[in-house]
mmCIF file of C-alpha atoms in Angstrom:
data_model
loop_
_atom_site.group_PDB
_atom_site.id
_atom_site.type_symbol
_atom_site.label_atom_id
_atom_site.label_comp_id
_atom_site.label_asym_id
_atom_site.label_seq_id
_atom_site.Cartn_x
_atom_site.Cartn_y
_atom_site.Cartn_z
ATOM 1 C CA MET A 1 -25.102 -2.878 -8.678
ATOM 2 C CA ASN A 2 -22.605 -5.305 -10.120
ATOM 3 C CA TYR A 3 -19.423 -5.807 -8.552
ATOM 4 C CA LYS A 4 -16.960 -8.218 -7.843
ATOM 5 C CA LEU A 5 -15.010 -9.748 -4.861
ATOM 6 C CA PRO A 6 -11.030 -9.689 -5.047
ATOM 7 C CA ASN A 7 -9.417 -12.940 -3.492
ATOM 8 C CA ASP A 8 -7.520 -13.493 -0.856
ATOM 9 C CA ARG A 9 -4.145 -12.921 -2.183
ATOM 10 C CA GLN A 10 -5.449 -9.913 -3.978
ATOM 11 C CA VAL A 11 -6.563 -8.255 -1.199
ATOM 12 C CA VAL A 12 -3.508 -9.133 0.622
ATOM 13 C CA ASP A 13 -0.832 -7.569 -2.058
ATOM 14 C CA ALA A 14 -2.948 -4.230 -1.910
ATOM 15 C CA LEU A 15 -3.168 -3.605 1.523
ATOM 16 C CA LYS A 16 1.055 -4.268 1.427
ATOM 17 C CA LYS A 17 0.730 -1.596 -0.864
ATOM 18 C CA VAL A 18 -1.427 1.228 0.541
ATOM 19 C CA LEU A 19 0.499 0.479 4.215
ATOM 20 C CA SER A 20 3.906 0.636 2.291
ATOM 21 C CA GLU A 21 2.731 4.222 1.093
ATOM 22 C CA HIS A 22 1.284 5.463 4.290
ATOM 23 C CA LYS A 23 2.960 3.221 7.220
ATOM 24 C CA THR A 24 -0.399 3.883 9.802
ATOM 25 C CA ILE A 25 -3.939 4.397 9.033
ATOM 26 C CA ASN A 26 -5.948 5.548 12.078
ATOM 27 C CA SER A 27 -9.575 4.439 10.803
ATOM 28 C CA GLN A 28 -10.959 1.333 9.359
ATOM 29 C CA THR A 29 -12.687 3.038 6.639
ATOM 30 C CA LYS A 30 -10.101 4.634 5.625
ATOM 31 C CA LEU A 31 -7.907 1.658 4.903
ATOM 32 C CA GLN A 32 -11.248 0.360 3.109
ATOM 33 C CA HIS A 33 -11.176 3.296 0.727
ATOM 34 C CA LEU A 34 -7.723 2.949 -0.209
ATOM 35 C CA VAL A 35 -7.703 -0.244 -0.563
ATOM 36 C CA THR A 36 -10.246 -0.432 -2.612
ATOM 37 C CA GLU A 37 -9.165 2.380 -4.546
ATOM 38 C CA GLU A 38 -5.891 0.282 -5.235
ATOM 39 C CA LEU A 39 -8.415 -2.923 -6.075
ATOM 40 C CA LYS A 40 -10.341 -0.936 -8.326
ATOM 41 C CA LYS A 41 -6.630 -0.076 -10.059
ATOM 42 C CA ARG A 42 -6.371 -4.517 -11.201
ATOM 43 C CA GLU A 43 -10.484 -4.206 -12.035
ATOM 44 C CA PRO A 44 -13.000 -1.490 -11.776
ATOM 45 C CA LEU A 45 -15.648 -3.795 -10.582
ATOM 46 C CA TYR A 46 -13.956 -5.148 -7.329
ATOM 47 C CA ASN A 47 -14.713 -4.027 -3.978
ATOM 48 C CA ILE A 48 -14.244 -5.600 -0.339
ATOM 49 C CA SER A 49 -16.143 -4.959 2.202
ATOM 50 C CA GLU A 50 -14.645 -3.641 5.841
ATOM 51 C CA LYS A 51 -14.964 -6.654 8.215
ATOM 52 C CA ARG A 52 -13.263 -8.888 5.122
ATOM 53 C CA LEU A 53 -10.709 -5.716 5.182
ATOM 54 C CA ARG A 54 -10.182 -6.431 8.675
ATOM 55 C CA VAL A 55 -10.245 -10.179 8.872
ATOM 56 C CA ILE A 56 -7.308 -10.459 6.070
ATOM 57 C CA ALA A 57 -5.283 -8.195 7.833
ATOM 58 C CA VAL A 58 -5.251 -9.474 11.196
ATOM 59 C CA ARG A 59 -4.498 -12.786 9.589
ATOM 60 C CA THR A 60 -1.661 -11.470 8.065
ATOM 61 C CA ASN A 61 2.252 -11.301 9.247
ATOM 62 C CA PHE A 62 2.308 -7.409 8.617
ATOM 63 C CA VAL A 63 -0.671 -5.743 9.557
ATOM 64 C CA SER A 64 0.171 -4.175 13.576
ATOM 65 C CA ILE A 65 -3.907 -3.745 14.887
ATOM 66 C CA LYS A 66 -4.582 -1.691 17.548
ATOM 67 C CA ILE A 67 -8.324 -2.029 18.696
ATOM 68 C CA PHE A 68 -9.858 0.381 21.041
ATOM 69 C CA THR A 69 -12.571 -0.303 23.041
ATOM 70 C CA ARG A 70 -15.722 0.377 25.044
ATOM 71 C CA ASP A 71 -17.387 -1.492 27.913
ATOM 72 C CA THR A 72 -20.527 -1.849 27.667
ATOM 73 C CA GLU A 73 -22.734 -4.063 29.731
ATOM 74 C CA GLU A 74 -23.517 -6.922 27.843
ATOM 75 C CA LYS A 75 -22.604 -10.461 28.314
ATOM 76 C CA THR A 76 -19.224 -11.374 27.059
ATOM 77 C CA PRO A 77 -19.140 -12.797 23.283
ATOM 78 C CA GLU A 78 -18.362 -16.413 22.315
ATOM 79 C CA ARG A 79 -16.663 -15.055 19.364
ATOM 80 C CA CYS A 80 -14.044 -12.551 18.997
ATOM 81 C CA PRO A 81 -15.673 -8.987 17.405
ATOM 82 C CA VAL A 82 -12.673 -7.885 15.255
ATOM 83 C CA CYS A 83 -11.359 -11.515 13.533
ATOM 84 C CA THR A 84 -13.868 -13.968 14.146
ATOM 85 C CA THR A 85 -12.232 -16.348 15.852
ATOM 86 C CA PRO A 86 -13.805 -18.458 18.789
ATOM 87 C CA LEU A 87 -13.092 -16.896 22.539
ATOM 88 C CA LYS A 88 -10.948 -19.740 24.767
ATOM 89 C CA TYR A 89 -13.150 -19.076 27.810
ATOM 90 C CA PRO A 90 -10.795 -20.180 31.504
ATOM 91 C CA SER A 91 -12.258 -23.433 32.782
ATOM 92 C CA LYS A 92 -14.119 -23.899 35.719
ATOM 93 C CA GLU A 93 -11.378 -23.159 38.186
ATOM 94 C CA TRP A 94 -10.976 -19.780 36.942
ATOM 95 C CA GLU A 95 -14.508 -18.522 36.595
ATOM 96 C CA SER A 96 -13.691 -16.833 39.399
ATOM 97 C CA GLU A 97 -13.107 -13.107 39.655
ATOM 98 C CA ILE A 98 -9.252 -13.979 38.959
ATOM 99 C CA ALA A 99 -10.043 -14.646 35.432
ATOM 100 C CA SER A 100 -11.626 -11.210 34.640
ATOM 101 C CA GLU A 101 -10.302 -11.403 31.543
ATOM 102 C CA TYR A 102 -10.455 -13.147 28.021
ATOM 103 C CA VAL A 103 -8.058 -12.651 25.183
ATOM 104 C CA CYS A 104 -8.561 -13.746 21.324
ATOM 105 C CA SER A 105 -5.955 -16.116 20.268
ATOM 106 C CA LEU A 106 -5.337 -14.407 17.200
ATOM 107 C CA CYS A 107 -5.843 -10.852 17.978
ATOM 108 C CA SER A 108 -5.332 -8.191 20.080
ATOM 109 C CA TYR A 109 -8.771 -8.014 21.541
ATOM 110 C CA ARG A 110 -9.176 -8.138 24.589
ATOM 111 C CA THR A 111 -12.671 -8.030 27.152
ATOM 112 C CA GLY A 112 -13.632 -9.045 30.355
ATOM 113 C CA LYS A 113 -16.797 -10.537 32.010
ATOM 114 C CA THR A 114 -18.985 -7.547 29.931
ATOM 115 C CA LYS A 115 -18.116 -7.100 26.372
ATOM 116 C CA ARG A 116 -15.978 -4.490 25.250
ATOM 117 C CA VAL A 117 -17.174 -3.592 21.847
ATOM 118 C CA PRO A 118 -14.217 -2.410 19.201
ATOM 119 C CA VAL A 119 -14.869 1.524 18.254
ATOM 120 C CA ARG A 120 -11.455 2.074 16.273
ATOM 121 C CA TYR A 121 -9.054 0.455 14.926
ATOM 122 C CA ARG A 122 -5.564 2.048 14.025
ATOM 123 C CA PHE A 123 -3.930 -0.258 11.381
ATOM 124 C CA SER A 124 0.128 -0.048 10.974
ATOM 125 C CA LEU A 125 3.133 -2.074 8.869
ATOM 126 C CA VAL A 126 5.354 -4.117 10.888
ATOM 127 C CA VAL A 127 8.740 -2.834 10.735
ATOM 128 C CA ASN A 128 10.628 -5.420 8.641
ATOM 129 C CA TYR A 129 7.735 -7.335 6.886
ATOM 130 C CA HIS A 130 10.012 -8.012 4.153
ATOM 131 C CA SER A 131 11.726 -10.372 5.872
ATOM 132 C CA LEU A 132 8.279 -12.890 7.081
ATOM 133 C CA ASN A 133 6.822 -14.753 5.158
ATOM 134 C CA PRO A 134 6.083 -13.863 1.086
ATOM 135 C CA ASN A 135 2.601 -14.713 1.176
ATOM 136 C CA GLY A 136 1.486 -12.137 3.876
ATOM 137 C CA PHE A 137 -0.015 -15.236 6.212
#
């Protein structure tokens, strides 16, 4: 099956339009569907994966993302499962019970000594995003 990948600027534009219309979207799958529909208006072969769309959304300044997680028994990952940014581990002096939570520096993902797996996302338009960087990043 043939498809084309839109560039990040095209994805950001489509994301702005979709969130301007819907304000809040409670599902990554629904967001991907709506953004893909918007992209296909420009080029019928455009497609985007949920992961790429989520990573682009995290890096913009007009999307607020609420991450719902569940606990697992797995070891804490080295990279954020939401945006793929390396997680910063505490220094050796903080590896005690006091340092029980790691936070991603880019998105709002939090995890403890065991991995929290993202199970659902809520994407919302940031109020007054027009006053922010016009490029969206």
